[in-house]
Each structure stands twice: as structure tokens, then as C-alpha cells.
CSV table of C-alpha atoms in Angstrom, one decimal:
chain,number,residue,atom,x,y,z
A,1,GLY,CA,-11.5,5.3,42.3
A,2,VAL,CA,-11.6,1.5,42.2
A,3,GLY,CA,-7.9,1.4,43.1
A,4,THR,CA,-8.5,3.6,46.1
A,5,VAL,CA,-11.3,1.4,47.4
A,6,SER,CA,-9.1,-1.7,46.9
A,7,LEU,CA,-6.2,-0.1,48.8
A,8,ARG,CA,-8.5,0.2,51.8
A,9,ARG,CA,-8.8,-3.5,52.1
A,10,TRP,CA,-5.0,-4.0,52.0
A,11,LEU,CA,-3.7,-1.2,54.1
A,12,PRO,CA,-3.8,-0.9,57.9
A,13,GLU,CA,-6.2,1.8,59.2
A,14,ARG,CA,-3.5,4.4,59.9
A,15,ALA,CA,-2.0,4.1,56.4
A,16,TRP,CA,-5.5,4.5,55.0
A,17,VAL,CA,-5.6,8.2,56.0
A,18,ALA,CA,-2.6,8.9,53.6
A,19,ALA,CA,-3.8,6.6,50.8
A,20,PRO,CA,-6.1,9.1,49.0
A,21,ALA,CA,-3.2,11.7,48.9
A,22,ALA,CA,-0.9,9.0,47.5
A,23,VAL,CA,-3.4,8.0,44.8
A,24,ALA,CA,-3.9,11.7,43.9
A,25,LEU,CA,-0.1,12.1,43.5
A,26,LEU,CA,0.1,9.0,41.3
A,27,ALA,CA,-2.7,10.2,39.1
A,28,LEU,CA,-1.0,13.6,38.6
A,29,GLY,CA,2.3,11.9,37.7
A,30,ALA,CA,0.7,9.3,35.4
A,31,PRO,CA,1.6,9.6,31.7
A,32,ALA,CA,-1.0,11.3,29.5
A,33,ALA,CA,-3.0,9.2,27.0
A,34,ALA,CA,-1.6,9.0,23.5
A,35,LEU,CA,-4.7,10.7,22.0
A,36,ARG,CA,-4.4,14.4,22.2
A,37,ASP,CA,-7.1,17.0,21.9
A,38,PRO,CA,-6.0,19.4,19.1
A,39,ARG,CA,-7.2,22.3,21.2
A,40,ASP,CA,-4.5,21.4,23.7
A,41,LEU,CA,-1.9,21.5,20.9
A,42,GLY,CA,-2.8,25.0,19.7
A,43,LEU,CA,-5.1,24.1,16.8
A,44,LEU,CA,-7.9,26.5,17.1
A,45,PRO,CA,-9.0,27.4,13.6
A,46,THR,CA,-11.7,30.1,13.7
A,47,GLU,CA,-13.7,28.9,10.7
A,48,THR,CA,-15.3,25.5,10.3
A,49,PRO,CA,-16.9,24.3,7.0
A,50,GLY,CA,-20.5,23.8,8.2
A,51,GLU,CA,-21.7,22.3,4.9
A,52,VAL,CA,-19.9,19.0,5.5
A,53,ARG,CA,-22.2,16.0,5.5
A,54,ALA,CA,-21.3,12.4,6.4
A,55,GLY,CA,-23.3,9.2,6.7
A,56,PRO,CA,-23.0,6.0,8.7
A,57,ALA,CA,-20.7,4.3,6.0
A,58,ASP,CA,-18.2,7.3,6.1
A,59,LEU,CA,-15.0,8.0,7.9
A,60,LEU,CA,-13.8,11.3,9.4
A,61,VAL,CA,-10.0,11.5,9.6
A,62,PRO,CA,-8.7,12.6,12.0
A,63,TYR,CA,-11.0,13.0,15.0
A,64,ALA,CA,-10.5,16.7,15.8
A,65,ILE,CA,-12.8,18.3,18.3
A,66,PRO,CA,-12.4,21.9,17.0
A,67,PHE,CA,-14.1,21.0,13.6
A,68,LEU,CA,-16.3,18.1,14.7
A,69,ALA,CA,-17.9,20.2,17.4
A,70,ASP,CA,-19.3,22.6,14.8
A,71,LEU,CA,-20.3,20.1,12.1
A,72,GLY,CA,-24.0,19.3,12.3
A,73,GLU,CA,-24.4,16.4,9.9
A,74,VAL,CA,-21.6,14.0,10.8
A,75,ARG,CA,-22.9,12.2,13.9
A,76,GLU,CA,-23.4,8.9,12.1
A,77,ALA,CA,-19.9,8.7,10.7
A,78,LEU,CA,-17.0,7.0,12.4
A,79,ALA,CA,-14.2,9.5,13.5
A,80,ILE,CA,-10.7,8.1,13.4
A,81,PRO,CA,-8.1,9.4,15.9
A,82,GLN,CA,-4.9,11.1,14.8
A,83,GLY,CA,-2.8,8.3,16.2
A,84,PRO,CA,-1.1,6.2,17.4
A,85,GLY,CA,-1.5,3.5,14.8
A,86,ASP,CA,-2.9,0.9,17.1
A,87,GLU,CA,-5.6,3.3,18.3
A,88,ILE,CA,-6.5,4.0,14.6
A,89,LEU,CA,-6.8,0.3,13.9
A,90,GLU,CA,-8.9,-0.4,17.0
A,91,THR,CA,-11.3,2.4,16.0
A,92,LEU,CA,-11.4,1.2,12.4
A,93,GLU,CA,-12.6,-2.2,13.6
A,94,HIS,CA,-16.0,-0.5,14.1
A,95,ALA,CA,-16.3,0.5,10.4
A,96,ASP,CA,-18.3,-1.7,8.0
A,97,GLU,CA,-17.0,-2.3,4.5
A,98,PRO,CA,-17.3,-0.9,2.0
A,99,ILE,CA,-16.6,2.6,3.4
A,100,GLY,CA,-18.7,5.1,1.4
A,101,ALA,CA,-16.5,8.2,1.6
A,102,LEU,CA,-13.5,9.5,3.5
A,103,LEU,CA,-13.7,13.0,4.9
A,104,VAL,CA,-10.2,14.3,5.7
A,105,ALA,CA,-9.9,17.4,8.0
A,106,LEU,CA,-7.0,19.7,7.2
A,107,PRO,CA,-6.2,22.6,9.4
A,108,GLY,CA,-4.9,25.8,7.8
A,109,GLU,CA,-4.6,29.4,8.5
A,110,GLY,CA,-7.5,30.1,10.7
A,111,ARG,CA,-9.8,27.5,9.2
A,112,TRP,CA,-10.3,23.8,8.6
A,113,THR,CA,-10.8,22.4,5.1
A,114,VAL,CA,-12.5,19.1,4.8
A,115,VAL,CA,-11.7,17.1,1.6
A,116,ARG,CA,-14.2,14.5,0.6
A,117,ARG,CA,-12.8,11.4,-1.2
A,118,GLU,CA,-15.6,9.2,-2.6
A,119,GLY,CA,-15.3,5.4,-2.1
A,120,PRO,CA,-16.0,2.7,-2.0
A,121,PHE,CA,-12.9,1.8,0.1
A,122,ASP,CA,-11.9,-1.2,2.1
A,123,LYS,CA,-10.3,-0.3,5.5
A,124,GLY,CA,-6.8,-0.4,4.2
A,125,GLY,CA,-7.7,1.7,1.1
A,126,ALA,CA,-9.3,4.3,3.3
A,127,LEU,CA,-6.2,4.5,5.5
A,128,PHE,CA,-4.0,4.8,2.4
A,129,ALA,CA,-6.2,7.5,0.9
A,130,ALA,CA,-6.1,9.5,4.2
A,131,ALA,CA,-2.3,9.2,4.5
A,132,ASP,CA,-2.0,10.3,0.9
A,133,GLN,CA,-4.2,13.3,1.4
A,134,TYR,CA,-2.3,14.4,4.5
A,135,GLY,CA,1.1,13.7,2.9
A,136,ARG,CA,0.4,16.0,-0.1
A,137,ALA,CA,-1.7,18.7,1.5
A,138,ASN,CA,-0.4,22.3,1.3
A,139,HIS,CA,-0.3,23.8,4.7
A,140,PRO,CA,1.4,26.6,6.6
A,141,PRO,CA,4.9,25.6,7.9
A,142,GLU,CA,3.8,26.3,11.5
A,143,LEU,CA,1.5,23.3,11.2
A,144,ASP,CA,4.2,20.8,10.0
A,145,TRP,CA,4.1,19.1,13.4
A,146,TRP,CA,0.4,18.4,13.1
A,147,TYR,CA,0.6,17.1,9.6
A,148,GLU,CA,3.5,14.9,10.5
A,149,LEU,CA,1.7,13.6,13.6
A,150,VAL,CA,-1.4,12.6,11.7
A,151,GLU,CA,0.5,11.2,8.7
A,152,ARG,CA,2.8,9.2,11.1
A,153,GLY,CA,-0.3,7.7,12.9
A,154,LEU,CA,-1.9,6.7,9.6
A,155,CYS,CA,1.3,5.2,8.3
A,156,ASP,CA,1.9,3.3,11.5
A,157,ALA,CA,-1.6,1.9,11.2
A,158,LEU,CA,-0.9,0.9,7.6
A,159,ALA,CA,2.4,-0.8,8.6
A,160,GLU,CA,0.7,-2.7,11.5
A,161,SER,CA,-1.9,-4.0,9.0
A,162,GLY,CA,0.8,-5.1,6.6
A,163,SER,CA,0.5,-2.3,4.1
A,164,ARG,CA,2.8,0.5,3.0
A,165,CYS,CA,2.4,4.2,3.3
A,166,PRO,CA,2.2,6.4,0.2
A,167,SER,CA,5.5,7.9,-0.9
């Protein structure tokens, strides 16, 4: 919108008529954001663990709309995206240390499981624990791509912060 208004100042009046169409075409052809909604990726578990509770010192990993939408008592916690690593680190800047607990969401066959790992954690320790949980979680083979996506994002964030990913 701002770009379209700016174009009006720079383009002659006749060209202005075509400018909105050009901007619309550019918007359609622009690359998608790195963050992806799991619903767009086919992750639609039918059951969500409604008993999950999280406080203001807790982290939810990863941010996943299908399970967050149904959880009532997690609004104060910080939700970490599934990647890329720099987005994870930018979000983690909003966390205070020590981190009280880590809640790791793991999709499975028709449902999400949320594993709670008690802290205290520093930010690097929380990332390491989340990557470890994802790396060793049992899951259906058809969800390998999701587990690899989340683990890769966490490991990239650890690498950018100077740490190593669990083996």
C-alpha cells in the first residue's frame, strides 16, 4: 500500500492507471515468508491436549497454530517459530532468563503431544533441550519432513548463537 502511494508521486499520470495492477502482480509473485503455518503444510491433528498450562517464563516450541488455537492457558508464554534459525533467535530475544519450562509440541497420528521439560534454562539451554526433544521423538514416517524442518531451525539457531546441536 505504501509503495503504491509512493509510485503515484514518481509516475506520470497515464502510467498511474496501470500501477495498481503492476503492484498486484508483484505481490502475487513475491516469495512467501519463511514462517509457515502448519495447517498449510497438512498438519491438522484432530486432538489437542487441552490440559497444557504455561506461564510468562515458559517457552512453547514450535509455534504451531493447530495446537495453540485450542490451548486455553498458554497466552502468557512465548511461542517460538519452527524456523528459520534467525527468526527463532529474534523471537527468543523477548524471553527473560531463567526460562521456567519448555513445552515442546510434537504432532503425531491425529493428535499433538506436548512434552513439558522443567527448567530453569538459559536461552541456549532451552534451544538445546527443544532440539534434543525433537531429534529423539518417535513419530510416524509421514511426518519426517516436519520433524526435520523444526529440528533444522532449532539447530540453525544454536549454530548462529555459537552452540552445537545435540547428536
